[in-house]
XYZ file of C-alpha atoms in Angstrom:
428
model
C -102.617 -76.349 -12.659
C -100.413 -73.777 -10.982
C -99.806 -76.123 -8.029
C -98.812 -78.988 -10.359
C -96.570 -76.654 -12.364
C -94.935 -75.372 -9.143
C -94.295 -78.921 -7.921
C -92.878 -79.886 -11.319
C -90.557 -76.867 -11.249
C -89.458 -77.684 -7.687
C -88.642 -81.286 -8.633
C -86.763 -80.039 -11.724
C -84.646 -77.673 -9.626
C -83.897 -80.404 -7.051
C -82.839 -82.848 -9.768
C -80.704 -80.197 -11.451
C -79.049 -79.214 -8.148
C -77.925 -82.738 -7.205
C -74.517 -83.730 -8.708
C -75.656 -87.318 -9.257
C -72.597 -88.155 -11.355
C -70.196 -87.621 -8.426
C -70.447 -91.103 -6.771
C -69.988 -92.842 -10.115
C -67.086 -90.571 -11.044
C -65.298 -91.180 -7.708
C -65.695 -94.962 -8.045
C -64.390 -94.962 -11.625
C -61.392 -92.757 -10.800
C -60.466 -94.799 -7.721
C -60.795 -98.095 -9.626
C -58.708 -96.851 -12.545
C -55.946 -95.587 -10.254
C -56.008 -98.809 -8.245
C -54.941 -100.686 -11.395
C -52.212 -98.133 -12.107
C -50.910 -98.357 -8.529
C -50.706 -102.162 -8.712
C -48.097 -101.716 -11.455
C -46.140 -99.483 -9.044
C -46.007 -102.260 -6.377
C -48.891 -100.720 -4.408
C -51.841 -103.021 -3.725
C -54.962 -101.139 -2.651
C -57.243 -103.079 -0.315
C -59.718 -100.261 0.382
C -60.483 -97.780 -2.401
C -60.939 -94.789 -0.085
C -57.414 -95.430 1.211
C -56.042 -93.972 -2.051
C -57.737 -90.622 -1.576
C -56.864 -90.540 2.146
C -53.201 -91.242 1.340
C -53.125 -88.031 -0.691
C -54.223 -85.989 2.325
C -51.909 -87.275 5.055
C -49.668 -84.694 6.698
C -47.681 -86.975 9.017
C -46.250 -90.423 8.234
C -44.918 -92.814 10.879
C -42.635 -95.304 9.171
C -40.870 -98.446 10.319
C -37.111 -98.638 9.670
C -36.263 -102.280 9.097
C -37.413 -103.556 5.729
C -38.899 -100.188 4.709
C -36.062 -97.677 4.928
C -33.480 -100.469 4.945
C -33.263 -103.711 2.966
C -34.095 -105.835 5.994
C -31.175 -108.172 5.213
C -29.019 -108.252 8.311
C -25.373 -109.291 8.188
C -22.967 -109.805 11.091
C -19.925 -107.612 10.471
C -18.059 -107.786 13.763
C -17.760 -109.811 16.978
C -16.308 -107.902 19.937
C -15.223 -109.387 23.265
C -15.326 -107.813 26.698
C -11.652 -106.846 26.322
C -12.569 -105.103 23.011
C -10.743 -107.693 20.906
C -12.475 -107.866 17.522
C -13.229 -110.593 14.972
C -14.764 -109.992 11.550
C -15.190 -113.530 10.219
C -15.969 -117.007 11.483
C -12.588 -118.156 10.139
C -10.787 -115.820 12.563
C -12.823 -117.229 15.454
C -11.998 -120.835 14.558
C -8.412 -120.236 15.699
C -9.763 -120.019 19.244
C -11.693 -123.285 19.539
C -12.830 -123.035 23.155
C -14.231 -119.519 22.765
C -15.757 -120.398 19.382
C -17.683 -123.256 20.971
C -19.024 -120.988 23.730
C -20.097 -118.367 21.183
C -21.609 -120.829 18.702
C -23.606 -122.646 21.395
C -25.041 -119.343 22.627
C -26.104 -118.388 19.101
C -27.370 -121.793 17.933
C -29.504 -122.657 20.953
C -30.910 -119.228 21.813
C -32.930 -118.809 18.596
C -35.679 -120.551 16.631
C -33.761 -120.892 13.353
C -32.762 -124.005 11.442
C -31.393 -124.920 8.032
C -33.627 -126.058 5.198
C -30.951 -127.103 2.720
C -28.715 -124.042 2.442
C -31.450 -121.630 3.540
C -31.908 -120.389 7.107
C -35.575 -120.239 8.047
C -37.524 -119.523 11.239
C -36.861 -116.904 13.901
C -36.684 -113.166 13.264
C -34.300 -111.384 10.930
C -31.760 -110.761 13.713
C -31.737 -114.447 14.662
C -31.304 -115.458 11.029
C -28.317 -113.126 10.653
C -26.622 -114.601 13.736
C -27.471 -118.171 12.743
C -26.031 -117.626 9.241
C -22.736 -116.403 10.706
C -22.092 -119.699 12.481
C -21.660 -122.753 10.244
C -21.909 -125.491 12.808
C -24.303 -128.347 13.542
C -26.151 -128.512 16.843
C -24.888 -131.011 19.394
C -27.495 -133.655 20.269
C -25.967 -133.985 23.749
C -26.986 -130.414 24.587
C -30.616 -130.331 25.696
C -32.899 -127.280 25.666
C -34.828 -127.178 28.947
C -36.729 -123.894 28.751
C -37.051 -120.810 26.545
C -38.200 -117.219 26.985
C -39.087 -115.431 23.757
C -37.920 -111.893 23.054
C -40.442 -109.126 23.729
C -40.278 -105.356 23.355
C -40.775 -104.734 27.068
C -38.005 -106.937 28.502
C -35.725 -106.520 25.458
C -34.066 -109.919 25.783
C -34.608 -113.604 25.052
C -33.312 -116.486 27.139
C -32.805 -120.235 26.677
C -31.876 -122.661 29.450
C -29.720 -125.542 28.244
C -28.082 -128.512 29.948
C -24.389 -128.903 29.051
C -22.674 -130.601 32.001
C -24.824 -128.222 34.062
C -27.754 -125.856 33.556
C -26.815 -122.609 31.821
C -29.004 -119.659 30.861
C -28.111 -118.169 27.470
C -29.234 -114.538 27.167
C -29.454 -112.301 24.100
C -30.727 -108.736 24.049
C -30.260 -104.984 24.105
C -27.133 -103.438 25.563
C -29.026 -101.458 28.228
C -30.341 -104.736 29.663
C -27.234 -106.928 29.277
C -24.152 -104.756 29.777
C -25.029 -103.116 33.164
C -25.587 -106.608 34.609
C -22.346 -108.132 33.317
C -19.721 -108.932 35.952
C -17.435 -111.166 33.891
C -16.520 -111.810 30.263
C -14.952 -114.595 28.213
C -11.609 -113.754 26.609
C -10.509 -115.190 23.265
C -9.172 -118.309 24.976
C -12.557 -119.050 26.537
C -11.354 -118.119 30.030
C -13.683 -116.165 32.300
C -12.262 -112.858 33.522
C -13.668 -110.048 35.633
C -14.800 -106.839 33.939
C -12.910 -103.910 35.420
C -14.491 -101.045 33.502
C -17.983 -101.238 31.975
C -17.647 -97.648 30.750
C -15.124 -98.691 28.068
C -17.574 -101.305 26.747
C -20.439 -98.781 26.781
C -18.371 -96.239 24.857
C -17.417 -98.830 22.261
C -21.059 -99.840 21.769
C -22.028 -96.185 21.362
C -19.285 -95.846 18.730
C -20.742 -98.799 16.777
C -24.274 -97.410 17.103
C -23.240 -94.006 15.770
C -22.138 -95.756 12.571
C -25.725 -96.899 12.022
C -25.170 -100.517 13.037
C -27.426 -102.601 15.259
C -25.823 -103.995 18.411
C -26.824 -107.304 19.995
C -25.255 -108.456 23.262
C -25.089 -112.134 24.251
C -24.214 -113.437 27.692
C -24.747 -116.378 30.015
C -25.390 -116.989 33.695
C -25.760 -119.857 36.117
C -29.321 -121.122 36.013
C -29.761 -121.013 39.792
C -29.607 -117.182 39.662
C -33.202 -116.150 38.940
C -32.569 -112.464 38.163
C -30.721 -111.034 35.153
C -27.550 -110.228 37.073
C -23.963 -111.452 37.531
C -23.840 -112.190 33.796
C -20.804 -113.312 31.858
C -20.493 -111.380 28.599
C -19.836 -113.636 25.620
C -19.864 -111.134 22.779
C -21.050 -107.802 21.467
C -22.264 -108.431 17.932
C -22.405 -105.668 15.331
C -25.033 -106.149 12.595
C -25.381 -104.073 9.446
C -28.556 -103.474 7.465
C -28.028 -101.653 4.171
C -30.128 -98.594 3.332
C -32.396 -99.140 0.313
C -31.252 -97.444 -2.879
C -34.474 -95.432 -3.253
C -34.888 -94.502 0.422
C -33.328 -91.026 0.216
C -35.337 -90.193 -2.883
C -38.553 -91.464 -1.293
C -37.961 -89.511 1.940
C -37.184 -86.338 -0.035
C -40.353 -86.728 -2.142
C -42.528 -87.205 0.957
C -40.976 -84.312 2.882
C -41.072 -82.003 -0.133
C -44.798 -82.786 -0.312
C -45.128 -81.140 3.106
C -45.522 -84.399 5.029
C -43.695 -84.807 8.322
C -41.938 -88.187 8.362
C -41.180 -89.906 11.680
C -39.047 -93.049 11.882
C -40.182 -95.545 14.505
C -37.668 -98.250 15.376
C -36.676 -100.689 18.071
C -33.015 -99.802 17.588
C -30.708 -97.962 19.942
C -31.223 -94.183 19.652
C -27.646 -93.606 18.406
C -28.161 -96.166 15.622
C -31.496 -94.559 14.718
C -30.003 -91.051 14.577
C -27.100 -92.246 12.401
C -29.502 -93.813 9.903
C -31.800 -90.776 10.085
C -28.910 -88.504 9.100
C -27.812 -90.848 6.330
C -31.233 -90.731 4.642
C -31.682 -86.954 5.194
C -34.530 -87.522 7.641
C -32.853 -86.117 10.760
C -31.204 -82.690 10.840
C -30.058 -80.162 13.419
C -33.009 -78.923 15.442
C -34.988 -82.135 15.014
C -35.910 -84.276 18.024
C -35.153 -87.959 18.627
C -36.587 -89.575 21.763
C -36.637 -93.042 23.277
C -39.676 -94.963 24.419
C -38.826 -94.229 28.079
C -38.644 -90.475 27.438
C -41.844 -90.625 25.395
C -43.789 -92.363 28.162
C -42.540 -89.968 30.823
C -44.230 -87.080 28.986
C -47.932 -86.229 29.058
C -50.005 -85.979 25.873
C -49.925 -82.171 26.072
C -46.121 -82.189 26.331
C -45.879 -84.503 23.314
C -48.191 -82.205 21.306
C -45.800 -79.293 21.842
C -42.773 -81.151 20.459
C -44.498 -83.416 17.907
C -43.817 -81.097 14.914
C -40.073 -81.505 15.573
C -40.016 -85.239 16.389
C -38.312 -87.239 13.638
C -37.212 -90.396 15.471
C -38.828 -92.583 18.127
C -36.364 -95.275 19.276
C -36.682 -98.460 21.366
C -40.427 -98.336 20.799
C -43.085 -100.553 22.304
C -46.227 -101.509 20.307
C -48.328 -99.300 22.608
C -46.140 -96.270 21.784
C -47.216 -96.411 18.129
C -50.922 -96.340 18.935
C -50.477 -93.548 21.449
C -48.524 -91.234 19.152
C -51.052 -91.840 16.347
C -53.939 -90.807 18.607
C -52.026 -87.724 19.785
C -51.426 -86.657 16.169
C -55.096 -87.237 15.295
C -56.178 -85.133 18.276
C -54.195 -82.298 16.637
C -56.406 -82.682 13.514
C -53.582 -84.322 11.570
C -54.284 -87.033 8.991
C -51.978 -89.909 9.922
C -50.272 -92.548 7.802
C -48.595 -95.581 9.387
C -46.381 -98.340 8.011
C -45.885 -101.720 9.661
C -45.327 -105.415 9.057
C -45.668 -107.314 12.329
C -48.481 -108.643 14.491
C -47.774 -105.903 17.044
C -48.217 -103.257 14.331
C -51.832 -104.258 13.597
C -53.467 -101.954 16.228
C -51.460 -98.960 14.978
C -52.281 -99.727 11.327
C -55.963 -99.971 12.238
C -55.976 -96.715 14.212
C -54.165 -94.689 11.541
C -56.201 -92.829 8.937
C -54.404 -94.877 6.304
C -52.321 -97.950 7.096
C -49.518 -99.164 4.818
C -48.593 -102.824 5.379
C -45.407 -104.291 3.956
C -45.681 -107.084 1.386
C -43.357 -109.283 3.456
C -45.372 -108.615 6.617
C -47.761 -110.825 8.548
C -51.281 -111.529 7.353
C -52.704 -109.767 10.423
C -50.847 -106.556 9.510
C -52.127 -106.748 5.933
C -55.709 -107.308 7.088
C -55.514 -104.243 9.337
C -54.121 -102.030 6.554
C -55.699 -100.038 3.733
C -52.785 -100.380 1.319
C -50.105 -103.077 0.926
C -46.642 -102.020 -0.285
C -45.551 -105.118 -2.201
C -41.849 -104.228 -2.513
C -41.490 -102.869 1.078
C -40.075 -99.649 -0.367
C -40.866 -96.192 0.986
C -40.656 -94.763 -2.537
C -43.759 -96.818 -3.339
C -45.479 -95.026 -0.432
C -44.562 -91.698 -2.019
C -46.172 -92.974 -5.250
C -49.339 -93.851 -3.317
C -49.431 -90.317 -1.892
C -48.918 -88.868 -5.383
C -51.819 -90.904 -6.806
C -53.982 -89.893 -3.844
C -53.344 -86.204 -4.476
C -54.008 -86.632 -8.202
C -57.349 -88.267 -7.411
C -58.250 -85.447 -5.021
C -57.509 -82.866 -7.730
C -59.591 -84.818 -10.262
C -62.530 -84.968 -7.857
C -62.225 -81.243 -7.160
C -62.157 -80.433 -10.885
C -65.249 -82.592 -11.482
C -67.122 -80.891 -8.629
C -66.250 -77.427 -10.013
C -67.453 -78.464 -13.488
C -70.612 -80.163 -12.181
C -71.557 -77.299 -9.875
C -71.029 -74.750 -12.639
C -73.436 -76.651 -14.911
C -75.943 -77.222 -12.097
C -75.966 -73.594 -10.937
C -76.485 -72.384 -14.502
C -79.335 -74.869 -15.018
C -80.966 -73.777 -11.743
C -80.675 -70.098 -12.706
C -82.221 -70.758 -16.149
C -85.053 -72.771 -14.609
C -85.891 -70.030 -12.116
C -85.415 -66.997 -14.344
C -87.120 -68.639 -17.359
C -90.298 -69.175 -15.364
C -90.536 -65.508 -14.404
C -90.046 -64.256 -17.972
C -92.757 -66.493 -19.441
C -90.821 -69.572 -20.598
C -92.786 -72.569 -19.345
C -90.034 -75.210 -19.589
C -86.640 -73.531 -19.920
C -84.847 -76.851 -19.192
C -86.468 -80.022 -20.525
C -86.354 -83.483 -18.976
C -84.012 -84.705 -21.727
C -81.679 -81.761 -21.117
C -81.654 -82.511 -17.385
C -80.801 -86.138 -18.129
C -77.910 -85.036 -20.404
C -76.460 -82.302 -18.221
């Protein structure tokens, strides 16, 4: 009898000690908050992603479409002699140059009109294509194309127009140093005497927070990207979202380090970082080249001060995430493209943009439907609320369990056979 009683008491204590309501409580809380978050333009794909979002202490965020509206608009065309045009109407006065410029834009992109809407290509291509209101010439044949990639930083299309011509579009650091000539407003090729003046002008545009795209051409028989003829330096503006500053402030005030990752020129990135109160004196902005020249240990030393990573490659995102995780940081990552999928998967919680690719969404834990960083701050807020609720439940449950265990043990020694009944255990 004593052995049976001892076993019964042991089982009672074990049952009392286990907080069996915790799994059910967590599931109910996560499910309830998932519905609330959907109303805040946050679609939760994995329930545990909500709780993890509340614990992140570093967030790597994309710029285009998240911090900005992602609606690019051409605001200025600049020639190699620094002559400027702001509208297509101004360019139409110079027919020969306009034809050179329009051909370079129309044929070196994957866009086309569907009614009045420009579709296809990337957002930069669509902005350029929308600036030029001209039909393609059937007599101009596309022979070959090279798509833009983050490593080479340019795209190229070979066309036949009287002769083979390579049309090139890309970053200033790839195009400008290799330009030997430029087209003036009359469409006449002239030699560039001072590249430094062009570089300084581009830096001036970049410091205003505008994206710079350079377009040029070369004779097709030249295989390397050299001896280029500069056609235009194109300034593109992307408006900051109305809620971006508020969202950044909320995230940073929550003690989360926010790092902007962008493919833009570092001067453009810094200008935008200052505008949204992300980048201040003492903070660090580095380019992909500088990042890859440093070892992991060197990056760890400066990571707490890094706020901007410019001209990034897809591999840079994965590397910096793994470095942060090796420092016991819980990492959040936003992204929208195919190249962002590995980074979203490697992060502790991945935020995909609603306008992003299906691959990015599949790799993520949470989808931000409105592409707005303020919605990410809401996700973090809900995550922290859930964590507090779970902690409160655990405190309550453990208090009850410890009291029940103490009564069961002490009651036995003072002569009470069943201090806690089965029904009481079931109702605890």
